[in-house]
Amino acid sequence: MKITVSNKSVPSSDGSHILKGKVYFPEGEVKGYLHIVHGMTEHIGRYHAFMVKMASRGYIVFGFDNLGHGYTANYKSELGFIAHKKGWELLVKDVEVFSLQIFKEYGDKPYYLMGHSMGSFIVRVAMVTNVSPDKVILCGTGYKNHLSNLGIAYTKILKIFKGDKYVSKFLDKVSIGSYNKKFKEEGHRRSWITSDEKLRKKYDNEKLFNFRFGLSAMQDLITLNKMANSNRFYKNIDYGCKVLLVSGKDDPVGKFGKGIEKIYNKLVKNKVDVQMKLYDGRHEIYTEPRAKDQLINDIDEFLSID
């Protein structure tokens, strides 16, 4: 199937940035929209292969670089910086802003929303505050961090002395620094992300991927995790919205499946129509050789069945 890819620029909710995104159009009948929200310190271009495959299944697939990421950042110095205050709120609002523009241009169709990693936290907050997807896919998501309140307080205090863009090695270590522990014998700091060695080497040379979050962005990440795992999230999900949890069995963000099971059980307890699938693979299951093809099939089946 021929896939047409178009660039799309939409003003951000912050009033000073343009969200830089892409839209993938399939030939023939369209099943619906699939909106992808990317994760921490990456960009939507890294999902190209996945977006092409989903578009070939009949979906208009789209996504954009979040604030502080990719080509949405006005300058290199903005990478890893979202906003001085409540950047998390802007990230959530932009999901609605971009999708409404797509709907306006291409018409009314079923709306499916997918978030990966930090993007899954953004999606979880958005789906109970300002958007109404028909179905949601949460990929590489995580359970609550019991130290979130302490982390938020720490960043607030440190910002006073160091500023919003200061990169704290301590915060970086306690937030994601431990993820590679199980894979450190492989000798690569991003082994936890994917088992695909060629991709890891490619990531090492990617200018829009090799940066770290400053203090304010770290505060936004911790806040999103806290809100995505709050009682408000579990209780306020529209009961007409179906949820698919997908994660790697070796994904440290999901506590190697244990955190995903906790999220699944809480959703079931709150009577949400939810499915859970764990795959052989690490954090980016859509790049995992043993998982990526099955993931495409499972997502397509989940979206296609009423």
Coordinates of C-alpha atoms in Angstrom, one line a residue:
M1 CA 0.0 0.0 0.0
K2 CA 1.2 3.5 -0.9
I3 CA 1.7 5.7 2.2
T4 CA 1.8 9.5 1.8
V5 CA 3.7 11.4 4.5
S6 CA 3.0 15.1 5.1
N7 CA 4.5 17.6 7.5
K8 CA 2.1 19.4 9.8
S9 CA 2.7 22.6 11.9
V10 CA 0.2 23.6 14.5
P11 CA 0.6 26.5 17.1
S12 CA 1.3 25.1 20.6
S13 CA -0.9 26.0 23.6
D14 CA 2.0 27.9 25.1
G15 CA 1.6 30.6 22.5
S16 CA 5.3 30.8 21.5
H17 CA 6.1 27.5 19.8
I18 CA 5.0 25.7 16.7
L19 CA 4.3 22.0 17.1
K20 CA 6.2 20.2 14.3
G21 CA 4.5 17.0 13.3
K22 CA 3.8 14.4 10.6
V23 CA 0.7 12.8 9.1
Y24 CA 0.8 9.4 7.4
F25 CA -2.1 8.8 4.9
P26 CA -3.0 5.3 3.7
E27 CA -4.6 4.5 0.3
G28 CA -8.2 3.5 0.2
E29 CA -10.7 3.2 3.0
V30 CA -9.6 4.8 6.4
K31 CA -10.4 3.0 9.6
G32 CA -9.7 6.0 11.8
Y33 CA -7.1 8.2 13.3
L34 CA -4.1 6.9 15.3
H35 CA -2.4 9.7 17.3
I36 CA 1.0 8.9 18.7
V37 CA 2.5 10.8 21.6
H38 CA 6.2 10.2 22.0
G39 CA 8.3 9.8 25.1
M40 CA 11.0 11.6 27.1
T41 CA 14.0 13.1 25.2
E42 CA 13.1 11.8 21.8
H43 CA 10.9 12.9 18.8
I44 CA 8.1 11.7 16.6
G45 CA 10.5 10.9 13.7
R46 CA 11.8 7.9 15.7
Y47 CA 8.4 6.2 15.2
H48 CA 8.6 6.3 11.4
A49 CA 8.7 2.6 10.8
F50 CA 5.9 1.9 13.3
M51 CA 3.7 4.7 11.8
V52 CA 4.2 3.4 8.3
K53 CA 3.1 0.0 9.3
M54 CA 0.0 1.2 11.1
A55 CA -0.8 3.5 8.2
S56 CA -0.6 0.5 5.9
R57 CA -3.3 -1.1 8.0
G58 CA -5.7 1.7 7.1
Y59 CA -5.2 4.4 9.7
I60 CA -4.3 8.1 9.4
V61 CA -1.4 8.1 11.7
F62 CA -0.1 11.4 13.2
G63 CA 2.1 12.8 15.9
F64 CA 4.3 15.8 16.7
D65 CA 7.5 16.7 18.6
N66 CA 6.5 17.7 22.2
L67 CA 7.6 21.0 23.7
G68 CA 11.3 20.8 24.6
H69 CA 11.8 18.1 22.0
G70 CA 12.8 17.6 18.4
Y71 CA 12.0 20.3 15.8
T72 CA 9.4 22.0 18.1
A73 CA 12.2 23.4 20.1
N74 CA 13.2 26.8 18.7
Y75 CA 16.8 26.4 19.7
K76 CA 19.2 23.6 20.8
S77 CA 19.2 25.1 24.3
E78 CA 15.5 24.4 24.6
L79 CA 15.9 20.7 24.3
G80 CA 15.1 19.2 27.7
F81 CA 13.2 22.4 28.7
I82 CA 9.4 22.5 28.4
A83 CA 8.3 25.6 30.3
H84 CA 9.1 27.7 33.4
K85 CA 5.8 26.7 35.1
K86 CA 3.4 23.8 34.6
G87 CA 5.0 22.4 31.5
W88 CA 3.2 19.2 32.1
E89 CA -0.1 21.0 31.6
L90 CA 1.0 22.4 28.2
L91 CA 2.1 18.9 27.1
V92 CA -1.4 17.6 27.9
K93 CA -3.2 20.6 26.2
D94 CA -1.1 20.2 23.0
V95 CA -2.5 16.7 22.5
E96 CA -5.9 18.3 22.1
V97 CA -4.6 21.3 20.1
F98 CA -2.9 19.2 17.5
S99 CA -5.7 16.5 17.2
L100 CA -8.4 19.2 16.8
Q101 CA -6.5 20.7 13.8
I102 CA -6.2 17.2 12.2
F103 CA -10.0 16.6 12.7
K104 CA -10.8 20.0 11.2
E105 CA -8.8 19.3 8.1
Y106 CA -9.6 15.6 7.5
G107 CA -13.0 15.0 8.9
D108 CA -14.8 13.0 11.6
K109 CA -13.4 9.5 12.1
P110 CA -12.8 7.2 15.1
Y111 CA -10.0 8.6 17.3
Y112 CA -7.4 6.3 18.8
L113 CA -4.7 7.7 21.0
M114 CA -1.4 6.0 21.8
G115 CA 1.4 7.1 24.2
H116 CA 4.8 5.6 24.8
S117 CA 6.7 6.0 28.1
M118 CA 6.4 9.6 29.2
G119 CA 4.0 10.0 26.3
S120 CA 1.8 7.4 28.0
F121 CA 1.6 9.6 31.1
I122 CA 0.6 12.5 29.0
V123 CA -2.1 10.4 27.4
R124 CA -3.4 9.1 30.7
V125 CA -3.8 12.7 32.0
A126 CA -5.3 13.9 28.7
M127 CA -7.9 11.2 28.4
V128 CA -9.5 12.2 31.8
T129 CA -9.2 16.0 31.3
N130 CA -9.4 17.3 27.8
V131 CA -9.7 14.7 25.0
S132 CA -12.2 11.9 24.3
P133 CA -10.5 9.0 22.4
D134 CA -12.6 6.0 21.4
K135 CA -9.7 3.7 22.4
V136 CA -6.3 4.2 24.1
I137 CA -3.0 2.3 23.8
L138 CA -0.6 2.7 26.7
C139 CA 2.9 1.5 25.6
G140 CA 5.8 1.2 28.0
T141 CA 3.9 3.0 30.8
G142 CA 4.7 2.8 34.5
Y143 CA 3.2 2.5 37.9
K144 CA 3.3 5.2 40.5
N145 CA 6.6 6.4 42.0
H146 CA 6.2 6.5 45.8
L147 CA 8.9 9.2 46.0
S148 CA 7.1 11.5 43.6
N149 CA 6.2 14.1 46.2
L150 CA 9.7 14.2 47.5
G151 CA 11.0 14.5 43.9
I152 CA 8.7 17.5 43.2
A153 CA 9.8 19.2 46.4
Y154 CA 13.5 18.6 45.6
T155 CA 13.2 20.1 42.1
K156 CA 11.4 23.1 43.3
I157 CA 14.1 23.9 45.9
L158 CA 17.0 23.2 43.6
K159 CA 15.5 25.4 40.8
I160 CA 15.8 28.4 43.1
F161 CA 19.5 28.0 43.2
K162 CA 20.3 26.4 39.9
G163 CA 17.6 27.5 37.5
D164 CA 15.1 25.7 35.3
K165 CA 17.5 24.2 32.8
Y166 CA 20.1 22.8 35.2
V167 CA 20.7 19.1 34.7
S168 CA 20.9 17.3 38.0
K169 CA 23.0 14.1 37.8
F170 CA 21.3 13.0 41.1
L171 CA 17.8 13.3 39.7
D172 CA 18.8 11.7 36.4
K173 CA 20.2 8.7 38.4
V174 CA 17.3 8.2 40.7
S175 CA 14.7 8.6 37.9
I176 CA 16.1 6.6 35.0
G177 CA 19.7 5.8 36.0
S178 CA 18.8 2.4 37.4
Y179 CA 17.0 1.2 34.3
N180 CA 20.2 -0.2 32.7
K181 CA 21.3 -2.2 35.8
K182 CA 20.0 -5.5 34.4
F183 CA 21.7 -5.0 31.1
K184 CA 24.9 -3.3 32.0
E185 CA 27.0 -6.3 31.0
E186 CA 26.1 -5.4 27.4
G187 CA 28.3 -2.3 27.7
H188 CA 25.8 0.2 26.4
R189 CA 23.9 2.8 28.5
R190 CA 20.7 2.4 26.5
S191 CA 20.5 -1.4 26.5
W192 CA 17.3 -1.1 28.5
I193 CA 15.6 0.6 25.6
T194 CA 16.0 -2.1 23.0
S195 CA 17.9 -5.3 22.3
D196 CA 18.5 -4.1 18.7
E197 CA 22.2 -3.3 18.8
K198 CA 22.2 -1.5 15.4
L199 CA 19.4 0.8 16.7
R200 CA 21.3 1.6 19.9
K201 CA 24.4 2.6 17.8
K202 CA 22.1 4.8 15.6
Y203 CA 20.7 6.5 18.7
D204 CA 24.2 7.4 19.9
N205 CA 24.7 9.6 16.8
E206 CA 21.2 11.2 16.9
K207 CA 21.4 14.9 17.7
L208 CA 17.8 15.1 18.7
F209 CA 18.0 12.2 21.1
N210 CA 21.3 12.8 23.1
F211 CA 20.1 15.4 25.6
R212 CA 18.8 15.3 29.2
F213 CA 16.0 16.9 31.1
G214 CA 16.6 20.1 33.1
L215 CA 15.1 20.6 36.5
S216 CA 11.7 22.0 35.4
A217 CA 11.2 19.3 32.8
M218 CA 12.1 16.7 35.5
Q219 CA 9.4 18.2 37.7
D220 CA 7.0 18.0 34.8
L221 CA 7.8 14.3 34.3
I222 CA 7.4 13.4 38.0
T223 CA 4.1 15.4 38.1
L224 CA 2.8 13.5 35.0
N225 CA 3.7 10.2 36.6
K226 CA 1.9 11.2 39.8
M227 CA -1.2 12.4 38.1
A228 CA -1.3 9.4 35.7
N229 CA -1.4 7.1 38.7
S230 CA -3.8 9.1 40.8
N231 CA -7.2 7.9 41.9
R232 CA -8.6 10.6 39.6
F233 CA -7.2 8.9 36.6
Y234 CA -8.6 5.5 37.4
K235 CA -12.0 6.8 38.4
N236 CA -12.6 9.3 35.7
I237 CA -11.9 7.2 32.6
D238 CA -14.9 7.3 30.2
Y239 CA -16.4 3.8 30.5
G240 CA -16.9 3.8 26.7
C241 CA -13.2 4.1 26.2
K242 CA -11.3 0.8 25.8
V243 CA -7.7 0.6 26.9
L244 CA -4.9 -1.7 25.8
L245 CA -1.7 -2.0 27.9
V246 CA 1.3 -3.2 26.0
S247 CA 4.8 -3.6 27.5
G248 CA 8.0 -5.6 27.3
K249 CA 8.6 -8.3 29.9
D250 CA 12.1 -6.9 30.2
D251 CA 11.0 -3.2 30.4
P252 CA 12.3 -1.6 33.7
V253 CA 9.8 1.2 33.4
G254 CA 7.0 -1.3 33.8
K255 CA 8.9 -3.1 36.6
F256 CA 9.4 -6.1 34.2
G257 CA 5.6 -6.6 33.9
K258 CA 4.8 -6.3 37.6
G259 CA 3.9 -2.6 37.4
I260 CA 1.8 -3.2 34.3
E261 CA -0.1 -5.9 36.2
K262 CA -0.8 -3.4 39.0
I263 CA -2.2 -0.8 36.6
Y264 CA -4.3 -3.5 34.8
N265 CA -5.8 -4.6 38.2
K266 CA -6.6 -1.1 39.2
L267 CA -8.3 -0.4 35.9
V268 CA -10.3 -3.7 36.2
K269 CA -11.3 -2.7 39.7
N270 CA -12.7 0.6 38.4
K271 CA -14.6 -1.3 35.7
V272 CA -12.6 -0.1 32.8
D273 CA -12.7 -2.3 29.6
V274 CA -8.9 -3.1 29.5
Q275 CA -6.6 -5.6 27.9
M276 CA -3.0 -6.3 28.8
K277 CA -0.3 -7.9 26.6
L278 CA 3.3 -8.5 27.6
Y279 CA 5.9 -9.2 25.0
D280 CA 9.4 -10.6 24.8
G281 CA 11.4 -7.4 24.7
R282 CA 12.5 -4.2 26.5
H283 CA 11.2 -0.7 26.6
E284 CA 10.7 0.0 22.9
I285 CA 8.7 -3.0 22.0
Y286 CA 7.9 -1.5 18.6
T287 CA 11.6 -1.9 17.8
E288 CA 12.1 -5.4 19.3
P289 CA 12.8 -8.1 16.7
R290 CA 10.7 -10.7 18.6
A291 CA 7.8 -8.4 19.4
K292 CA 7.2 -5.6 16.8
D293 CA 5.3 -7.6 14.2
Q294 CA 3.0 -9.2 16.8
L295 CA 2.5 -5.7 18.4
I296 CA 1.3 -4.3 15.0
N297 CA -1.2 -7.2 14.7
D298 CA -2.4 -6.9 18.2
I299 CA -3.0 -3.1 18.0
D300 CA -4.8 -3.5 14.7
E301 CA -7.0 -6.2 16.1
F302 CA -7.7 -4.1 19.2
L303 CA -8.7 -1.1 17.2
S304 CA -10.7 -3.0 14.6
I305 CA -13.0 -4.9 16.9
D306 CA -16.0 -3.1 18.4

